[in-house]
Structures are given as structure tokens and as C-alpha cells.
Amino acid sequence: MKRVILITGTPCIGKTTTARQLAAKVNADYINLTDFAKTYNLTLGEDKERQTTIIDEEAMQQKLGEIIKASTNGNIIVDGHYASAVTPTDQVTNVFVLRRNPKELKEFMQKCGFNDAKLNENLSAEILDSCLIEAIQTQQGEICELDVTGKTVEENVAEILDVLEGGKKCGVGIVDWLGMLEREGITDQFLKA
């Protein structure tokens, strides 16, 4: 049976570096959804206001399903913040939702040059569990929420491998960024209208 592993989470969380290193460790086919959309012309245009590409999710799901089915590799890793929404549910075995403390994530986004609107949108998505909720609502495979705050890519990959090999149990509900920010009295610094 094929193992189809989704690596998802908000932008700047560490998805791509983690997914690539994991793919190398398990000799997996690696699919980066941004590159995949460009390669197969699965875009509908650009949202200039939000500075993002609009994906044809239906067409992407169909093409992704075809590629996964045709692959002869026993391991396939799909990397993208919308991976849960576009990967056919019946093909997915594991979903790893990477989470990062919003204080650390904000620093990473600033270093990457995110403008204020994009930074605030993505911080809100992380604080409000958007990628996790999407995974829970759309996928049937095992869903693992991993707090990657302060960890190296190697540590994250080791933790994922431990889960995949049955050495570690995982689940959801381990992160509560909103509660943390409320307890610290700094919610308004991270959730902007």
C-alpha cells in the first residue's frame, strides 16, 4: 500500500524544508503544490490584493489523484498549506500539520519580507488553527499536529519518522496559541482586523 503523507501548515512554518528532508529519508516522491500548480497549469489567476495565486482546486485534486495513482513509489509526500483541501481523501494515509508559536512565526515572516497584510493574514491563520481545521474537515488519514517551535528541521523529521514507524502516538489539540496569547495579554498584537 502507498503511503501518502501530507505536510501542511501556514506559510513560513517550515513545511518545504521538512517535507524535502523527509522525502529524502524515506525515498519518497515529493510534490510541492506551488510548483505542481505551475507545472500543470492549475491556476485561475492572481489575487493582486492578497498577493497570491488562485488555484483551481478541483483540477488540482484530479491531477494530483492521477499522479499519486500512477506513481510506483511506496511513499509520496505532498507539501503545501492547502494540501488537505486538494489531495484526494481516499489516497491520504498521514497528515502532519506543523505549528509554530506566533511570536517566532512573526519573526520568520518579517525576515521573509511579508507585507503587513500578508503577515497578519497568515498569523491569524496559525492562531486560529486554519490548517488543522481544514485537515480535520477534509481528511480521513491519521492527523498529527506537531509543534515545531524552536526545533530544527532534523528534529521535526525525526519526530515524523517516529510517528510513521509507530514509536510515537500523535493527535490534535496540542497547541492553543489563542489561549497562550490571551493569558499573556498580547492577543491584539497578533490578531489584527
PDB file of C-alpha atoms in Angstrom:
ATOM      1  CA  MET A   1       0.000   0.000   0.000  1.00  0.00           C
ATOM      2  CA  LYS A   2       1.188   3.507  -0.811  1.00  0.00           C
ATOM      3  CA  ARG A   3       1.861   5.907   1.988  1.00  0.00           C
ATOM      4  CA  VAL A   4       0.692   9.380   1.006  1.00  0.00           C
ATOM      5  CA  ILE A   5       1.899  11.889   3.574  1.00  0.00           C
ATOM      6  CA  LEU A   6       0.731  15.495   3.661  1.00  0.00           C
ATOM      7  CA  ILE A   7       2.918  18.167   5.239  1.00  0.00           C
ATOM      8  CA  THR A   8       0.813  21.247   5.840  1.00  0.00           C
ATOM      9  CA  GLY A   9       0.807  24.419   7.916  1.00  0.00           C
ATOM     10  CA  THR A  10       0.818  28.164   7.449  1.00  0.00           C
ATOM     11  CA  PRO A  11       3.474  29.915   5.334  1.00  0.00           C
ATOM     12  CA  CYS A  12       6.949  30.173   6.954  1.00  0.00           C
ATOM     13  CA  ILE A  13       6.203  27.271   9.282  1.00  0.00           C
ATOM     14  CA  GLY A  14       8.927  25.065   7.771  1.00  0.00           C
ATOM     15  CA  LYS A  15       6.829  22.781   5.554  1.00  0.00           C
ATOM     16  CA  THR A  16       9.052  22.686   2.498  1.00  0.00           C
ATOM     17  CA  THR A  17      12.376  22.120   4.237  1.00  0.00           C
ATOM     18  CA  THR A  18      10.792  19.470   6.452  1.00  0.00           C
ATOM     19  CA  ALA A  19       8.986  17.766   3.548  1.00  0.00           C
ATOM     20  CA  ARG A  20      12.075  17.710   1.339  1.00  0.00           C
ATOM     21  CA  GLN A  21      14.257  16.248   4.061  1.00  0.00           C
ATOM     22  CA  LEU A  22      11.589  13.682   4.956  1.00  0.00           C
ATOM     23  CA  ALA A  23      11.250  12.711   1.281  1.00  0.00           C
ATOM     24  CA  ALA A  24      14.995  12.132   1.091  1.00  0.00           C
ATOM     25  CA  LYS A  25      14.943   9.974   4.257  1.00  0.00           C
ATOM     26  CA  VAL A  26      12.116   7.701   3.067  1.00  0.00           C
ATOM     27  CA  ASN A  27      12.994   7.826  -0.652  1.00  0.00           C
ATOM     28  CA  ALA A  28       9.601   9.367  -1.472  1.00  0.00           C
ATOM     29  CA  ASP A  29       8.210  11.116  -4.493  1.00  0.00           C
ATOM     30  CA  TYR A  30       7.994  14.763  -3.457  1.00  0.00           C
ATOM     31  CA  ILE A  31       5.230  17.096  -4.637  1.00  0.00           C
ATOM     32  CA  ASN A  32       5.402  20.792  -3.803  1.00  0.00           C
ATOM     33  CA  LEU A  33       1.923  22.130  -4.579  1.00  0.00           C
ATOM     34  CA  THR A  34       3.147  25.564  -5.682  1.00  0.00           C
ATOM     35  CA  ASP A  35       5.437  24.006  -8.286  1.00  0.00           C
ATOM     36  CA  PHE A  36       2.796  21.396  -9.163  1.00  0.00           C
ATOM     37  CA  ALA A  37       0.223  24.112  -9.922  1.00  0.00           C
ATOM     38  CA  LYS A  38       2.651  25.891 -12.242  1.00  0.00           C
ATOM     39  CA  THR A  39       3.844  22.706 -13.963  1.00  0.00           C
ATOM     40  CA  TYR A  40       0.327  21.521 -14.784  1.00  0.00           C
ATOM     41  CA  ASN A  41      -1.227  24.984 -15.284  1.00  0.00           C
ATOM     42  CA  LEU A  42      -3.682  24.545 -12.413  1.00  0.00           C
ATOM     43  CA  THR A  43      -4.120  28.224 -11.647  1.00  0.00           C
ATOM     44  CA  LEU A  44      -7.044  30.537 -12.274  1.00  0.00           C
ATOM     45  CA  GLY A  45      -5.128  33.812 -11.969  1.00  0.00           C
ATOM     46  CA  GLU A  46      -3.641  36.117  -9.389  1.00  0.00           C
ATOM     47  CA  ASP A  47      -5.249  37.809  -6.393  1.00  0.00           C
ATOM     48  CA  LYS A  48      -3.255  41.028  -6.521  1.00  0.00           C
ATOM     49  CA  GLU A  49      -4.709  42.407  -3.295  1.00  0.00           C
ATOM     50  CA  ARG A  50      -3.706  39.323  -1.292  1.00  0.00           C
ATOM     51  CA  GLN A  51      -0.541  38.765  -3.375  1.00  0.00           C
ATOM     52  CA  THR A  52      -1.319  35.141  -4.044  1.00  0.00           C
ATOM     53  CA  THR A  53      -2.023  32.759  -6.899  1.00  0.00           C
ATOM     54  CA  ILE A  54      -5.563  31.424  -7.202  1.00  0.00           C
ATOM     55  CA  ILE A  55      -5.504  27.641  -7.527  1.00  0.00           C
ATOM     56  CA  ASP A  56      -8.069  25.611  -9.470  1.00  0.00           C
ATOM     57  CA  GLU A  57      -8.653  23.232  -6.564  1.00  0.00           C
ATOM     58  CA  GLU A  58     -10.916  20.841  -8.462  1.00  0.00           C
ATOM     59  CA  ALA A  59      -8.470  20.458 -11.350  1.00  0.00           C
ATOM     60  CA  MET A  60      -5.567  20.134  -8.912  1.00  0.00           C
ATOM     61  CA  GLN A  61      -7.317  17.419  -6.929  1.00  0.00           C
ATOM     62  CA  GLN A  62      -7.992  15.461 -10.103  1.00  0.00           C
ATOM     63  CA  LYS A  63      -4.408  15.800 -11.420  1.00  0.00           C
ATOM     64  CA  LEU A  64      -2.891  15.049  -8.023  1.00  0.00           C
ATOM     65  CA  GLY A  65      -5.028  11.922  -7.752  1.00  0.00           C
ATOM     66  CA  GLU A  66      -3.830  10.769 -11.166  1.00  0.00           C
ATOM     67  CA  ILE A  67      -0.155  11.389 -10.322  1.00  0.00           C
ATOM     68  CA  ILE A  68      -0.415   9.601  -6.960  1.00  0.00           C
ATOM     69  CA  LYS A  69      -2.218   6.628  -8.521  1.00  0.00           C
ATOM     70  CA  ALA A  70       0.342   6.357 -11.335  1.00  0.00           C
ATOM     71  CA  SER A  71       3.356   6.541  -9.033  1.00  0.00           C
ATOM     72  CA  THR A  72       5.234   3.302  -8.451  1.00  0.00           C
ATOM     73  CA  ASN A  73       6.861   4.706  -5.320  1.00  0.00           C
ATOM     74  CA  GLY A  74       5.557   3.415  -1.990  1.00  0.00           C
ATOM     75  CA  ASN A  75       5.967   6.835  -0.382  1.00  0.00           C
ATOM     76  CA  ILE A  76       4.620  10.146  -1.651  1.00  0.00           C
ATOM     77  CA  ILE A  77       4.948  13.430   0.192  1.00  0.00           C
ATOM     78  CA  VAL A  78       2.691  16.364  -0.659  1.00  0.00           C
ATOM     79  CA  ASP A  79       3.809  19.770   0.629  1.00  0.00           C
ATOM     80  CA  GLY A  80       1.574  22.828   0.819  1.00  0.00           C
ATOM     81  CA  HIS A  81      -0.606  24.881   3.117  1.00  0.00           C
ATOM     82  CA  TYR A  82      -3.709  23.752   1.201  1.00  0.00           C
ATOM     83  CA  ALA A  83      -2.593  20.119   0.824  1.00  0.00           C
ATOM     84  CA  SER A  84      -5.549  18.851   2.866  1.00  0.00           C
ATOM     85  CA  ALA A  85      -8.040  20.580   0.583  1.00  0.00           C
ATOM     86  CA  VAL A  86      -6.669  19.287  -2.726  1.00  0.00           C
ATOM     87  CA  THR A  87      -5.347  15.786  -2.055  1.00  0.00           C
ATOM     88  CA  PRO A  88      -7.929  13.045  -2.618  1.00  0.00           C
ATOM     89  CA  THR A  89      -9.005  11.839   0.815  1.00  0.00           C
ATOM     90  CA  ASP A  90      -9.063   8.178  -0.173  1.00  0.00           C
ATOM     91  CA  GLN A  91      -5.360   8.298  -1.025  1.00  0.00           C
ATOM     92  CA  VAL A  92      -4.035  10.007   2.122  1.00  0.00           C
ATOM     93  CA  THR A  93      -2.566   7.949   4.959  1.00  0.00           C
ATOM     94  CA  ASN A  94      -0.991  10.643   7.163  1.00  0.00           C
ATOM     95  CA  VAL A  95      -1.362  14.391   7.626  1.00  0.00           C
ATOM     96  CA  PHE A  96       1.249  16.314   9.579  1.00  0.00           C
ATOM     97  CA  VAL A  97       0.122  19.818  10.498  1.00  0.00           C
ATOM     98  CA  LEU A  98       3.183  21.815  11.508  1.00  0.00           C
ATOM     99  CA  ARG A  99       2.524  24.517  14.111  1.00  0.00           C
ATOM    100  CA  ARG A 100       4.775  27.348  15.254  1.00  0.00           C
ATOM    101  CA  ASN A 101       4.412  29.795  18.136  1.00  0.00           C
ATOM    102  CA  PRO A 102       3.082  33.038  16.592  1.00  0.00           C
ATOM    103  CA  LYS A 103       5.872  35.063  18.224  1.00  0.00           C
ATOM    104  CA  GLU A 104       8.530  33.002  16.436  1.00  0.00           C
ATOM    105  CA  LEU A 105       6.440  32.752  13.262  1.00  0.00           C
ATOM    106  CA  LYS A 106       6.065  36.543  13.080  1.00  0.00           C
ATOM    107  CA  GLU A 107       9.859  36.920  13.183  1.00  0.00           C
ATOM    108  CA  PHE A 108      10.262  34.378  10.366  1.00  0.00           C
ATOM    109  CA  MET A 109       7.631  36.145   8.241  1.00  0.00           C
ATOM    110  CA  GLN A 110       9.277  39.526   8.796  1.00  0.00           C
ATOM    111  CA  LYS A 111      12.645  38.092   7.722  1.00  0.00           C
ATOM    112  CA  CYS A 112      10.972  36.739   4.551  1.00  0.00           C
ATOM    113  CA  GLY A 113       9.665  40.219   3.758  1.00  0.00           C
ATOM    114  CA  PHE A 114       5.928  39.640   4.186  1.00  0.00           C
ATOM    115  CA  ASN A 115       3.978  42.891   3.979  1.00  0.00           C
ATOM    116  CA  ASP A 116       1.739  43.743   6.942  1.00  0.00           C
ATOM    117  CA  ALA A 117      -1.485  42.484   5.359  1.00  0.00           C
ATOM    118  CA  LYS A 118       0.018  39.118   4.349  1.00  0.00           C
ATOM    119  CA  LEU A 119       1.789  38.748   7.690  1.00  0.00           C
ATOM    120  CA  ASN A 120      -1.425  39.459   9.630  1.00  0.00           C
ATOM    121  CA  GLU A 121      -3.476  37.107   7.449  1.00  0.00           C
ATOM    122  CA  ASN A 122      -1.052  34.230   7.946  1.00  0.00           C
ATOM    123  CA  LEU A 123      -0.555  34.866  11.675  1.00  0.00           C
ATOM    124  CA  SER A 124      -4.337  34.803  12.105  1.00  0.00           C
ATOM    125  CA  ALA A 125      -4.491  31.515  10.186  1.00  0.00           C
ATOM    126  CA  GLU A 126      -1.921  29.987  12.555  1.00  0.00           C
ATOM    127  CA  ILE A 127      -3.507  31.348  15.729  1.00  0.00           C
ATOM    128  CA  LEU A 128      -6.996  30.231  14.672  1.00  0.00           C
ATOM    129  CA  ASP A 129      -5.868  26.714  13.647  1.00  0.00           C
ATOM    130  CA  SER A 130      -6.909  27.113   9.967  1.00  0.00           C
ATOM    131  CA  CYS A 131      -4.680  24.364   8.512  1.00  0.00           C
ATOM    132  CA  LEU A 132      -5.523  21.983  11.348  1.00  0.00           C
ATOM    133  CA  ILE A 133      -9.264  22.552  10.983  1.00  0.00           C
ATOM    134  CA  GLU A 134      -9.042  22.054   7.224  1.00  0.00           C
ATOM    135  CA  ALA A 135      -7.203  18.747   7.746  1.00  0.00           C
ATOM    136  CA  ILE A 136      -9.778  17.529  10.256  1.00  0.00           C
ATOM    137  CA  GLN A 137     -12.673  18.518   7.997  1.00  0.00           C
ATOM    138  CA  THR A 138     -11.293  17.087   4.750  1.00  0.00           C
ATOM    139  CA  GLN A 139      -9.025  14.132   5.516  1.00  0.00           C
ATOM    140  CA  GLN A 140      -9.527  10.633   6.894  1.00  0.00           C
ATOM    141  CA  GLY A 141      -5.878   9.627   7.337  1.00  0.00           C
ATOM    142  CA  GLU A 142      -4.109   9.891  10.680  1.00  0.00           C
ATOM    143  CA  ILE A 143      -3.776  13.590  11.566  1.00  0.00           C
ATOM    144  CA  CYS A 144      -0.811  14.700  13.651  1.00  0.00           C
ATOM    145  CA  GLU A 145      -0.350  18.196  14.977  1.00  0.00           C
ATOM    146  CA  LEU A 146       3.339  18.925  15.613  1.00  0.00           C
ATOM    147  CA  ASP A 147       4.665  21.955  17.477  1.00  0.00           C
ATOM    148  CA  VAL A 148       7.888  22.833  15.626  1.00  0.00           C
ATOM    149  CA  THR A 149       8.644  25.942  17.681  1.00  0.00           C
ATOM    150  CA  GLY A 150      12.360  26.235  18.397  1.00  0.00           C
ATOM    151  CA  LYS A 151      13.132  22.900  16.747  1.00  0.00           C
ATOM    152  CA  THR A 152      15.477  22.140  13.893  1.00  0.00           C
ATOM    153  CA  VAL A 153      14.299  20.580  10.653  1.00  0.00           C
ATOM    154  CA  GLU A 154      16.197  17.426  11.652  1.00  0.00           C
ATOM    155  CA  GLU A 155      14.262  17.238  14.919  1.00  0.00           C
ATOM    156  CA  ASN A 156      10.955  17.696  13.092  1.00  0.00           C
ATOM    157  CA  VAL A 157      11.795  14.980  10.569  1.00  0.00           C
ATOM    158  CA  ALA A 158      12.886  12.614  13.363  1.00  0.00           C
ATOM    159  CA  GLU A 159       9.567  13.174  15.148  1.00  0.00           C
ATOM    160  CA  ILE A 160       7.595  12.494  11.956  1.00  0.00           C
ATOM    161  CA  LEU A 161       9.605   9.324  11.308  1.00  0.00           C
ATOM    162  CA  ASP A 162       8.960   8.197  14.885  1.00  0.00           C
ATOM    163  CA  VAL A 163       5.213   8.577  14.273  1.00  0.00           C
ATOM    164  CA  LEU A 164       5.367   6.827  10.893  1.00  0.00           C
ATOM    165  CA  GLU A 165       7.332   3.927  12.366  1.00  0.00           C
ATOM    166  CA  GLY A 166       4.870   3.526  15.241  1.00  0.00           C
ATOM    167  CA  GLY A 167       7.216   4.655  18.001  1.00  0.00           C
ATOM    168  CA  LYS A 168       5.196   7.718  18.882  1.00  0.00           C
ATOM    169  CA  LYS A 169       1.481   8.387  19.029  1.00  0.00           C
ATOM    170  CA  CYS A 170       0.192  11.695  17.866  1.00  0.00           C
ATOM    171  CA  GLY A 171      -3.023  13.596  17.712  1.00  0.00           C
ATOM    172  CA  VAL A 172      -4.587  17.002  17.611  1.00  0.00           C
ATOM    173  CA  GLY A 173      -5.285  19.597  20.260  1.00  0.00           C
ATOM    174  CA  ILE A 174      -1.715  20.001  21.499  1.00  0.00           C
ATOM    175  CA  VAL A 175      -1.489  23.684  20.538  1.00  0.00           C
ATOM    176  CA  ASP A 176      -3.561  26.600  21.822  1.00  0.00           C
ATOM    177  CA  TRP A 177      -1.920  29.764  20.530  1.00  0.00           C
ATOM    178  CA  LEU A 178      -5.031  31.877  21.130  1.00  0.00           C
ATOM    179  CA  GLY A 179      -5.194  30.825  24.772  1.00  0.00           C
ATOM    180  CA  MET A 180      -1.469  31.478  25.191  1.00  0.00           C
ATOM    181  CA  LEU A 181      -1.748  34.977  23.697  1.00  0.00           C
ATOM    182  CA  GLU A 182      -4.799  35.737  25.850  1.00  0.00           C
ATOM    183  CA  ARG A 183      -3.016  34.593  29.021  1.00  0.00           C
ATOM    184  CA  GLU A 184      -0.067  36.834  28.126  1.00  0.00           C
ATOM    185  CA  GLY A 185      -2.397  39.750  27.340  1.00  0.00           C
ATOM    186  CA  ILE A 186      -0.953  40.252  23.830  1.00  0.00           C
ATOM    187  CA  THR A 187      -3.710  38.911  21.563  1.00  0.00           C
ATOM    188  CA  ASP A 188      -4.234  42.310  19.930  1.00  0.00           C
ATOM    189  CA  GLN A 189      -0.567  42.369  18.843  1.00  0.00           C
ATOM    190  CA  PHE A 190      -1.098  39.227  16.774  1.00  0.00           C
ATOM    191  CA  LEU A 191      -4.746  39.235  15.677  1.00  0.00           C
ATOM    192  CA  LYS A 192      -5.416  42.320  13.576  1.00  0.00           C
ATOM    193  CA  ALA A 193      -8.593  43.141  11.735  1.00  0.00           C
TER     194      ALA A 193
END
